[in-house]
Each structure stands twice: as structure tokens, then as C-alpha cells.
PDB file of C-alpha atoms in Angstrom:
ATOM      1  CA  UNK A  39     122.558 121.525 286.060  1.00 64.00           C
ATOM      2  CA  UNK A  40     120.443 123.644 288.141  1.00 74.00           C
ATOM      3  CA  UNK A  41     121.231 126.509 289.501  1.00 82.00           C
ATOM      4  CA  UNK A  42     118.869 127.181 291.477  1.00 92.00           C
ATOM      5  CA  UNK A  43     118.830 124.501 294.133  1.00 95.00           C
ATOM      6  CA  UNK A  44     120.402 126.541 296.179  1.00 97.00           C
ATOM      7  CA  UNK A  45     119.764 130.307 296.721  1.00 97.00           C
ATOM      8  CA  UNK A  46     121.113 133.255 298.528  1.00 97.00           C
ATOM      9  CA  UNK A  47     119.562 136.153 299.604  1.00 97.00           C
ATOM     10  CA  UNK A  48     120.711 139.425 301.523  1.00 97.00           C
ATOM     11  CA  UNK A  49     117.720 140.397 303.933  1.00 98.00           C
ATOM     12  CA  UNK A  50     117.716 144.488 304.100  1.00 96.00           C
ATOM     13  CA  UNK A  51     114.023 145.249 303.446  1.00 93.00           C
ATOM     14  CA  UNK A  52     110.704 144.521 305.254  1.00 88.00           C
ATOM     15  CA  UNK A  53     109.281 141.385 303.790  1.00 93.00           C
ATOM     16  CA  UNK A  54     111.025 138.554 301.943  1.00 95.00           C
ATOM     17  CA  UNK A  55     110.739 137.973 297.977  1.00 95.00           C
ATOM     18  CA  UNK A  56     109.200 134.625 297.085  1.00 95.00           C
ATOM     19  CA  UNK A  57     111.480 131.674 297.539  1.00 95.00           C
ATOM     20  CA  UNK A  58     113.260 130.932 294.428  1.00 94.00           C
ATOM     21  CA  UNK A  59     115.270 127.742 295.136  1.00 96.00           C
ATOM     22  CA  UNK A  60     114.394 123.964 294.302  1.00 95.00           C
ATOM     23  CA  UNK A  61     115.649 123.341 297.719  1.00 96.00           C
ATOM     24  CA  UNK A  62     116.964 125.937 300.006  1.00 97.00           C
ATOM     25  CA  UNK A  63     117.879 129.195 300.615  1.00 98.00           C
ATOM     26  CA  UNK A  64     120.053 130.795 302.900  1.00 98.00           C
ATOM     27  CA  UNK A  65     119.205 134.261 304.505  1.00 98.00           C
ATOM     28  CA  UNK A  66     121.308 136.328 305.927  1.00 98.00           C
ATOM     29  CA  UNK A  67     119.372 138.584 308.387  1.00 98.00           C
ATOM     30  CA  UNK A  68     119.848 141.036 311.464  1.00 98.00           C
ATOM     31  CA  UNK A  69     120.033 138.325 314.027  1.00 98.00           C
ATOM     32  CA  UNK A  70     121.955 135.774 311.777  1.00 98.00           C
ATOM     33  CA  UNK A  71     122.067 132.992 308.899  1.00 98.00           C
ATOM     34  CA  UNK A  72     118.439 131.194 308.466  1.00 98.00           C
ATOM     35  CA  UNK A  73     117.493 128.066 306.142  1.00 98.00           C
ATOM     36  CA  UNK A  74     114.501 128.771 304.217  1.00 98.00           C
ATOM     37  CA  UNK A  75     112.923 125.561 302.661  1.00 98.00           C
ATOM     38  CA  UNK A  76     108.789 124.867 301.293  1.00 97.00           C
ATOM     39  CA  UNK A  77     107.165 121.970 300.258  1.00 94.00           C
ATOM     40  CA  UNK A  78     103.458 120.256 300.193  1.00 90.00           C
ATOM     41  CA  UNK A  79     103.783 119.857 304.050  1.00 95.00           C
ATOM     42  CA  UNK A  80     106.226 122.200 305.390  1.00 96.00           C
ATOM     43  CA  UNK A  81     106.815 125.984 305.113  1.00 97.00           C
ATOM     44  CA  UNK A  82     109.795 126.954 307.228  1.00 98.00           C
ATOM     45  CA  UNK A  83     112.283 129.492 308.241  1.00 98.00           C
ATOM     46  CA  UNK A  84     114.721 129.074 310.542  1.00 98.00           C
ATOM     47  CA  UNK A  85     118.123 129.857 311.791  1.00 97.00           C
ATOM     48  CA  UNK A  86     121.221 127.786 311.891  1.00 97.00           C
ATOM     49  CA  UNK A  87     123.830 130.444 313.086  1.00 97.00           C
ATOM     50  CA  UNK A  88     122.892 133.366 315.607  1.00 97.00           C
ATOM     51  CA  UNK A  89     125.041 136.540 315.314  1.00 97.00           C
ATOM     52  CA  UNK A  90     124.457 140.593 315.117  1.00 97.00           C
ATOM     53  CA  UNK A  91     124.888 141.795 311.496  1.00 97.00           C
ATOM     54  CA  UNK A  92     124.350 145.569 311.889  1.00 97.00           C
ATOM     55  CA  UNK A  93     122.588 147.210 308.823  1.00 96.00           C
ATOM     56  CA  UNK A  94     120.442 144.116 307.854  1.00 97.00           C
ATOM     57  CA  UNK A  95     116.545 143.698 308.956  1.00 97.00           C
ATOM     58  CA  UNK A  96     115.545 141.383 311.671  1.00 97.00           C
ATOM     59  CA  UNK A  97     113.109 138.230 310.073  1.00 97.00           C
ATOM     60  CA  UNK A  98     110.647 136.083 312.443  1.00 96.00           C
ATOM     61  CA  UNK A  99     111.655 132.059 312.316  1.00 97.00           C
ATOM     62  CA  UNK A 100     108.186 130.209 311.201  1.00 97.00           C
ATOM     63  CA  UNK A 101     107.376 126.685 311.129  1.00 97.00           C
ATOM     64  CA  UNK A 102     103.934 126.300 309.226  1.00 97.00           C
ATOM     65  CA  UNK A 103     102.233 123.285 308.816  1.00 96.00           C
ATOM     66  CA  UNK A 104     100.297 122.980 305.397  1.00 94.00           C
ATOM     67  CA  UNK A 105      98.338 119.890 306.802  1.00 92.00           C
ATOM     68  CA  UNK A 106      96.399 119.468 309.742  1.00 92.00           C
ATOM     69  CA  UNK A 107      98.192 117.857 312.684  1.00 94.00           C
ATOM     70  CA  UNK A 108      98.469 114.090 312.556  1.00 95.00           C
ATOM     71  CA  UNK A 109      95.719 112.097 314.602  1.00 95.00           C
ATOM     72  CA  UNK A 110      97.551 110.334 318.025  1.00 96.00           C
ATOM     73  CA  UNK A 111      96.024 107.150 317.459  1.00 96.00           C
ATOM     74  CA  UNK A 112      98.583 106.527 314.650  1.00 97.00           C
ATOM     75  CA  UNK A 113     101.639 107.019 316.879  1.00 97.00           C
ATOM     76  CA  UNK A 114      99.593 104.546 319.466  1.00 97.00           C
ATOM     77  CA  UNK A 115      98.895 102.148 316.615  1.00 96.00           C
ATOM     78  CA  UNK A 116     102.987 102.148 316.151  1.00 97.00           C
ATOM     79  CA  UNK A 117     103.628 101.450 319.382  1.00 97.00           C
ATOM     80  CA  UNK A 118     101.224  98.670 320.171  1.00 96.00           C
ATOM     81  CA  UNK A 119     103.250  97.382 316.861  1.00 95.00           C
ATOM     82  CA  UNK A 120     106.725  98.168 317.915  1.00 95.00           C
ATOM     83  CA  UNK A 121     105.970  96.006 320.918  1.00 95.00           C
ATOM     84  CA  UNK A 122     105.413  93.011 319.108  1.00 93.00           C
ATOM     85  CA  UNK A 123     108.775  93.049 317.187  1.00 89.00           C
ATOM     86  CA  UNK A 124     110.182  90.839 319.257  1.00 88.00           C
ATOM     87  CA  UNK A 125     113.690  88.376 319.095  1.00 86.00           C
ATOM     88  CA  UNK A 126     113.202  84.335 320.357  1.00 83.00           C
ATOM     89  CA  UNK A 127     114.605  85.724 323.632  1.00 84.00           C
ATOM     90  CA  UNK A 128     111.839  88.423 324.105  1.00 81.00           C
ATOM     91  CA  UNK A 129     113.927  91.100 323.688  1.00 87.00           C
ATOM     92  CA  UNK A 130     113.169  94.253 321.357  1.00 91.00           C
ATOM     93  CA  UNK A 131     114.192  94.594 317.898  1.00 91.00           C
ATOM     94  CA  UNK A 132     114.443  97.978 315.967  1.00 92.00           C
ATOM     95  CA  UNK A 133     111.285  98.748 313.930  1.00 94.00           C
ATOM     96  CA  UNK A 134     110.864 101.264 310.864  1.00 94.00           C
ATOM     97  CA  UNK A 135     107.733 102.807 309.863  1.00 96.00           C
ATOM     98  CA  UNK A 136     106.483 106.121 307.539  1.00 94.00           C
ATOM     99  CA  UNK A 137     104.170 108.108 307.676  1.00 95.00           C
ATOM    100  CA  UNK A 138     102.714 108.813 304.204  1.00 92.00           C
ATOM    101  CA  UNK A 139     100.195 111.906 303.468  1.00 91.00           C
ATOM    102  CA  UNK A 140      97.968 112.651 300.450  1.00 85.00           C
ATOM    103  CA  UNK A 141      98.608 116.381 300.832  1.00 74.00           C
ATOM    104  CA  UNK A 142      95.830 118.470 300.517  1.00 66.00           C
ATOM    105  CA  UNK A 143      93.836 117.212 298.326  1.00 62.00           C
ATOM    106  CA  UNK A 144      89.834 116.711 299.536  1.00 59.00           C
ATOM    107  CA  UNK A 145      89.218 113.838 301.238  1.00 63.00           C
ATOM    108  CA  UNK A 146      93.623 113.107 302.046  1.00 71.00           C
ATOM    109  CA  UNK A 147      94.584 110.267 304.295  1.00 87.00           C
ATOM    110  CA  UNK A 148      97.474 109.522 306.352  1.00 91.00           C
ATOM    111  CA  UNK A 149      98.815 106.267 306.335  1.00 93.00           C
ATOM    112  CA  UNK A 150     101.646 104.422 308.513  1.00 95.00           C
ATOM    113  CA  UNK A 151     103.420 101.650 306.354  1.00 92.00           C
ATOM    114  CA  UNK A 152     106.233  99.611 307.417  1.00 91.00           C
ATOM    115  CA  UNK A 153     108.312  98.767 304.808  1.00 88.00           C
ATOM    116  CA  UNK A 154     110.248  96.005 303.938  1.00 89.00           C
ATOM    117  CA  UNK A 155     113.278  95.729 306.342  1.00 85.00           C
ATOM    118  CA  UNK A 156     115.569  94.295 307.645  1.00 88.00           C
ATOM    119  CA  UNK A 157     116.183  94.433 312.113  1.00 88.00           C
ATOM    120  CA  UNK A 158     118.605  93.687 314.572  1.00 85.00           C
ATOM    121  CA  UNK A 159     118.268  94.816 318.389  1.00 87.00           C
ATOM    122  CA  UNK A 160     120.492  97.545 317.276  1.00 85.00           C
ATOM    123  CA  UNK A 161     119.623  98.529 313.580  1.00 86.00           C
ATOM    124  CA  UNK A 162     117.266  98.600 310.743  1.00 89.00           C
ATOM    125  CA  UNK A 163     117.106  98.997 307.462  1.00 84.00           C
ATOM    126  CA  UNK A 164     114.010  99.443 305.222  1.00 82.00           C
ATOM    127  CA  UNK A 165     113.719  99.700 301.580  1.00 75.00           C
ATOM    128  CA  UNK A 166     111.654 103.606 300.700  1.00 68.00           C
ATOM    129  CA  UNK A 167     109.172 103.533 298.145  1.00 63.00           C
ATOM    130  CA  UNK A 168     107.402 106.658 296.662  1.00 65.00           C
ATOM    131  CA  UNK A 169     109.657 109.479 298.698  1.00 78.00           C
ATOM    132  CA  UNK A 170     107.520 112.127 297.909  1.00 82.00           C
ATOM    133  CA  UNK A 171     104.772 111.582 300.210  1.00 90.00           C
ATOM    134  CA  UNK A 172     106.161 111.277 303.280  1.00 93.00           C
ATOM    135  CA  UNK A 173     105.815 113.458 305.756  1.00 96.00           C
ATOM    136  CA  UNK A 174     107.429 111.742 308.855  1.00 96.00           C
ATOM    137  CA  UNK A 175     110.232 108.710 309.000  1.00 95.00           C
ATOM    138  CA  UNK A 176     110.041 107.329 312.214  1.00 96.00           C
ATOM    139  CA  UNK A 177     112.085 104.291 313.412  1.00 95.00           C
ATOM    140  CA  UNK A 178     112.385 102.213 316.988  1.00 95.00           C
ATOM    141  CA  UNK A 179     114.982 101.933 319.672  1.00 94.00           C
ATOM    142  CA  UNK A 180     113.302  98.904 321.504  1.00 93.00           C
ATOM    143  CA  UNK A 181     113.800  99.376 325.236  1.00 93.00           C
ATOM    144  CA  UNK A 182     117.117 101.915 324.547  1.00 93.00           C
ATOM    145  CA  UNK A 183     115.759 105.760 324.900  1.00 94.00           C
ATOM    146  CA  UNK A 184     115.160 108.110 322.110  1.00 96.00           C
ATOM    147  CA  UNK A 185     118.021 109.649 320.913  1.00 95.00           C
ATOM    148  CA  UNK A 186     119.733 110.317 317.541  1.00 94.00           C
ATOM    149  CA  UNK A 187     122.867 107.832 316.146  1.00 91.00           C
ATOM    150  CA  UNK A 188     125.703 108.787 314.225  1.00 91.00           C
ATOM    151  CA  UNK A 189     123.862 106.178 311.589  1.00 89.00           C
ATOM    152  CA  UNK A 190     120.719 108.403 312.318  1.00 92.00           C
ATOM    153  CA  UNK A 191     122.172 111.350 311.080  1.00 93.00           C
ATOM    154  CA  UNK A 192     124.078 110.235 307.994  1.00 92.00           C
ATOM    155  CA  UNK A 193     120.912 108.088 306.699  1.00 90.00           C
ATOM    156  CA  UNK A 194     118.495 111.284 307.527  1.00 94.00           C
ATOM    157  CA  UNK A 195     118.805 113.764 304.532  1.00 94.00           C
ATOM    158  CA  UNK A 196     115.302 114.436 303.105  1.00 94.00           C
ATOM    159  CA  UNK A 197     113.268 117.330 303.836  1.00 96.00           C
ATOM    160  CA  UNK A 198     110.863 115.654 306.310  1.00 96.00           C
ATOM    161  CA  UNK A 199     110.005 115.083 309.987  1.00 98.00           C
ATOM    162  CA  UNK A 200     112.421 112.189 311.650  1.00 97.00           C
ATOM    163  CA  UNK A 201     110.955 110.654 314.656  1.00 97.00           C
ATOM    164  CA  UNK A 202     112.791 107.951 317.094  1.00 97.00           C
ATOM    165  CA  UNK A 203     110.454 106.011 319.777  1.00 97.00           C
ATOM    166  CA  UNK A 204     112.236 103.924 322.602  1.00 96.00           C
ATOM    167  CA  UNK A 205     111.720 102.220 326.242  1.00 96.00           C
ATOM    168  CA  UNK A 206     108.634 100.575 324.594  1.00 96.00           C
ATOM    169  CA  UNK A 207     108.293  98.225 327.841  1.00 94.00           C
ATOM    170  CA  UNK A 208     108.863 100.807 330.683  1.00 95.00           C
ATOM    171  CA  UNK A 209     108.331 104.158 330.156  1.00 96.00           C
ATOM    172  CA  UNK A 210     107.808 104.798 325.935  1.00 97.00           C
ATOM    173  CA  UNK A 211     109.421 108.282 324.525  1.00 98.00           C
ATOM    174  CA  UNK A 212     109.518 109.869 321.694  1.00 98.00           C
ATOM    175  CA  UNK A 213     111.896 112.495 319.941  1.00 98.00           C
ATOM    176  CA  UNK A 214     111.073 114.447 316.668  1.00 98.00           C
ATOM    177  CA  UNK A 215     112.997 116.765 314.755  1.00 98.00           C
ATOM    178  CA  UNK A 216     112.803 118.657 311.546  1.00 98.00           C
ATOM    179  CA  UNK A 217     115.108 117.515 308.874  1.00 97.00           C
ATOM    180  CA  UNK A 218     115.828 119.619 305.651  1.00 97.00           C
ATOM    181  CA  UNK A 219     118.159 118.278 303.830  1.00 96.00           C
ATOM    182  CA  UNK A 220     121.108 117.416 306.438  1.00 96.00           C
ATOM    183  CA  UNK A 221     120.320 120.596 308.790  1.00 97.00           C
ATOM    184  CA  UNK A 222     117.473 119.576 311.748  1.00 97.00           C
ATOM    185  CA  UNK A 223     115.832 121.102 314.208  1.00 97.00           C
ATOM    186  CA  UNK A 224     114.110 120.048 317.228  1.00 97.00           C
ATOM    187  CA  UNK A 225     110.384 119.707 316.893  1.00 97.00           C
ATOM    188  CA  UNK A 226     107.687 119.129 320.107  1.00 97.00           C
ATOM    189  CA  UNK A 227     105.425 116.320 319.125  1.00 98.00           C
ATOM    190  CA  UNK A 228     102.060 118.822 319.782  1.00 97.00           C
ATOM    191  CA  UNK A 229     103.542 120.564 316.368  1.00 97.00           C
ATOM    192  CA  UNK A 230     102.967 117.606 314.199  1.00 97.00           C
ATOM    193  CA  UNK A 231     100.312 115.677 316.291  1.00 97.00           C
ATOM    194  CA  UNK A 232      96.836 116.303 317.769  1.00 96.00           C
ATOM    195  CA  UNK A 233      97.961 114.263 321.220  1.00 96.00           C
ATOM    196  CA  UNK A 234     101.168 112.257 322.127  1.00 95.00           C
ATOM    197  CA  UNK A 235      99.979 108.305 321.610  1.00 95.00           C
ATOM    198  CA  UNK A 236     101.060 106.908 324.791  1.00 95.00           C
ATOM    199  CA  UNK A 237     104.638 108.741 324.333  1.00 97.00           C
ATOM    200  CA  UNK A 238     106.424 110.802 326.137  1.00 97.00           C
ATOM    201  CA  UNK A 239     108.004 113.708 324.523  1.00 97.00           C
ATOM    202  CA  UNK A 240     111.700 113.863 325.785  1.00 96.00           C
ATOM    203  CA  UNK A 241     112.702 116.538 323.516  1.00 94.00           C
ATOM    204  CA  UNK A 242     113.267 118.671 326.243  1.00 85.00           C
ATOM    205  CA  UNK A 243     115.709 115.939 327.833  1.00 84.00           C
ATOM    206  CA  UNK A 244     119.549 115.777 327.257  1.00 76.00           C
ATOM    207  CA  UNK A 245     120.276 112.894 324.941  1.00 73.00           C
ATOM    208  CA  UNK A 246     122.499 109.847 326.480  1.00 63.00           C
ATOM    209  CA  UNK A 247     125.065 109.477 323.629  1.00 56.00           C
ATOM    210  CA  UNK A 248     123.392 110.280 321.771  1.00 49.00           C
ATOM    211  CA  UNK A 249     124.156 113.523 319.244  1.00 53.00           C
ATOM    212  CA  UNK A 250     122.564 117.031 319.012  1.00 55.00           C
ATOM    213  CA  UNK A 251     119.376 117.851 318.523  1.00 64.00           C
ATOM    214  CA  UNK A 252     120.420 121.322 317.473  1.00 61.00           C
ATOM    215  CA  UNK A 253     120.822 122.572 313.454  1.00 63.00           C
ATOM    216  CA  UNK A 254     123.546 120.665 311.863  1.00 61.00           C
TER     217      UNK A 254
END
């Protein structure tokens, strides 16, 4: 077993040591506990409980994208699609799609795939291929608004950006947050993408029923 998927560290200098954990570390800092995590498209640090420790030094939360931002016209291209995913009565079903990313290698493409799933006005499920490339998950609400389920949460685990899109006929919104490994935090849509695809960005908006958007 490893043992370090999971790493501790005590901040009390100026800068902070490489980051040795396969997943994440905790940080205990001046201002409070932050989640440090890296990977191909994400280099973050951010914190999950304020408080004062006296005696420790104060750390600057980051969220650096590796890649360049995402073009819009892929989030437009979902939504025309979305639209069509319709039951015999014309009503909206759910709709997954992910966003997959060749890193940085020269000449790296992003592509939108919907996987095989299966969709109800009220659910989906899709089967994930190759996990590794992914960079967003993003899934439909039909005409309901943008919000994050109970489901939502407890299928939402990877380290990756989770989107939800919703009132596709009236007014369409989107919601994106940050998820490392069961902790997420909100994310505006202009930190991922060059433009917002027809969307509005409701982050900003209190969720109806929906759960927190706050660090888990």
C-alpha cells in the first residue's frame, strides 16, 4: 500500500516543498487547512477550513490551469445537442457528456464525447472510458436549473471539473465546480472557458435544493 496518497504538511516557512502525495495533501497554514492536489490539467491550492493558527505562515490559494482555456463553441455544440434529447412527449431528458483533453502535447485537441448512457427526465447514467483524460464531466438537467444532487455528489469523486447545464428551452445556465477527490469548489465558467456558449453562469446564484457549492 501506498503511503503516500495522502500527505501532511505543517506550513511555517516561506515557500512550500514540492508536493509529495499521489493525491493530496493537506496544509495547515496561518489562515487555515488547504487541499493541495496537481495533475496534467490542474495545479491547485485551496482551503477547506478558515481559522487563525498563530505561529504558522500565511500561503496564497492558486488555481492554475496547465491548458489553455476551452474554446465556447464546445459548450454551444452541447447545448444545441442537449436540446435534441428529447422524450415522445417533447419533454427534456438528462444528457451526459466529457470533455476529453490531449494535455499538452503539440498539436492537443479537445474533444466532447457522449458516452453510452442510459436517461430518464430525472437521471443518467453513462458508462466512462479512458478516465485519465478528462478534464471536465458535464451532465444535463433538461428544463430544471443547474444545481448539484445528492446523486451528484456521491457519483462525483475524481479530480476534475464537474459541470451541470439546465433550462435548455428558456433561459440555459450553467454551474461548474472543481472536484478533487470528494472536496469541490466553485469555479466561474471564464476560468475554464474562452466565452460562456450561450450559458449563463449562475454560480453566483443560490441553488434551489439543491446542495452546496462550497468545499465538502
Amino acid at each position: 500500500m501506498f503511503k503516500n496518497i495522502v500527505t501532511y504538511y505543517l506550513h511555517q516557512s516561506r515557500s512550500l516543498p514540492p508536493n509529495d502525495a499521489l493525491a493530496y495533501q493537506y496544509v495547515l497554514a496561518a489562515a487555515g487547512l488547504y487541499l493541495r492536489a496537481a495533475n496534467h490539467f490542474f495545479d491547485v491550492l485551496l482551503p477547506i477550513v478558515r481559522c487563525q493558527i498563530r505561529g504558522l505562515a500565511p500561503l496564497q490559494p492558486h488555481f492554475r490551469l496547465k491548458v489553455p482555456r476551452l474554446p465556447a463553441r464546445l459548450l454551444n455544440a452541447v447545448l444545441n445537442d442537449a436540446r435534441r434529447a428529447r422524450c415522445r412527449n417533447g419533454g427534456l431528458k438528462e444528457a451526459l457528456y466529457q470533455f476529453h483533453h490531449d494535455g499538452l502535447a503539440q498539436g492537443a485537441r479537445v474533444r466532447v464525447l457522449k458516452p453510452p448512457q442510459r436517461a430518464t427526465v430525472t437521471s443518467v447514467v453513462g458508462i466512462e472510458g479512458n478516465a485519465s483524460d478528462i478534464i471536465l464531466d458535464l451532465h444535463s438537467h433538461g428544463n430544471m436549473g443547474a444545481f448539484w444532487s445528492g446523486t451528484d455528489n456521491g457519483d462525483e469523486q475524481g479530480f476534475r471539473v464537474y459541470g451541470v447545464i439546465g433550462r435548455l428551452d428558456t433561459k440555459p445556465e450553467i454551474r461548474l465546480r472543481l472536484g478533487v477527490y470528494g472536496y469541490w469548489f466553485p469555479l466561474p465558467v471564464s476560468m475554464l472557458f474562452d466565452g460562456s456558449g450561450g450559458f449563463v453562469d449562475v454560480l453566483s446564484q443560490k441553488m434551489p435544493g439543491g446542495t452546496s457549492d462550497a468545499a465538502a
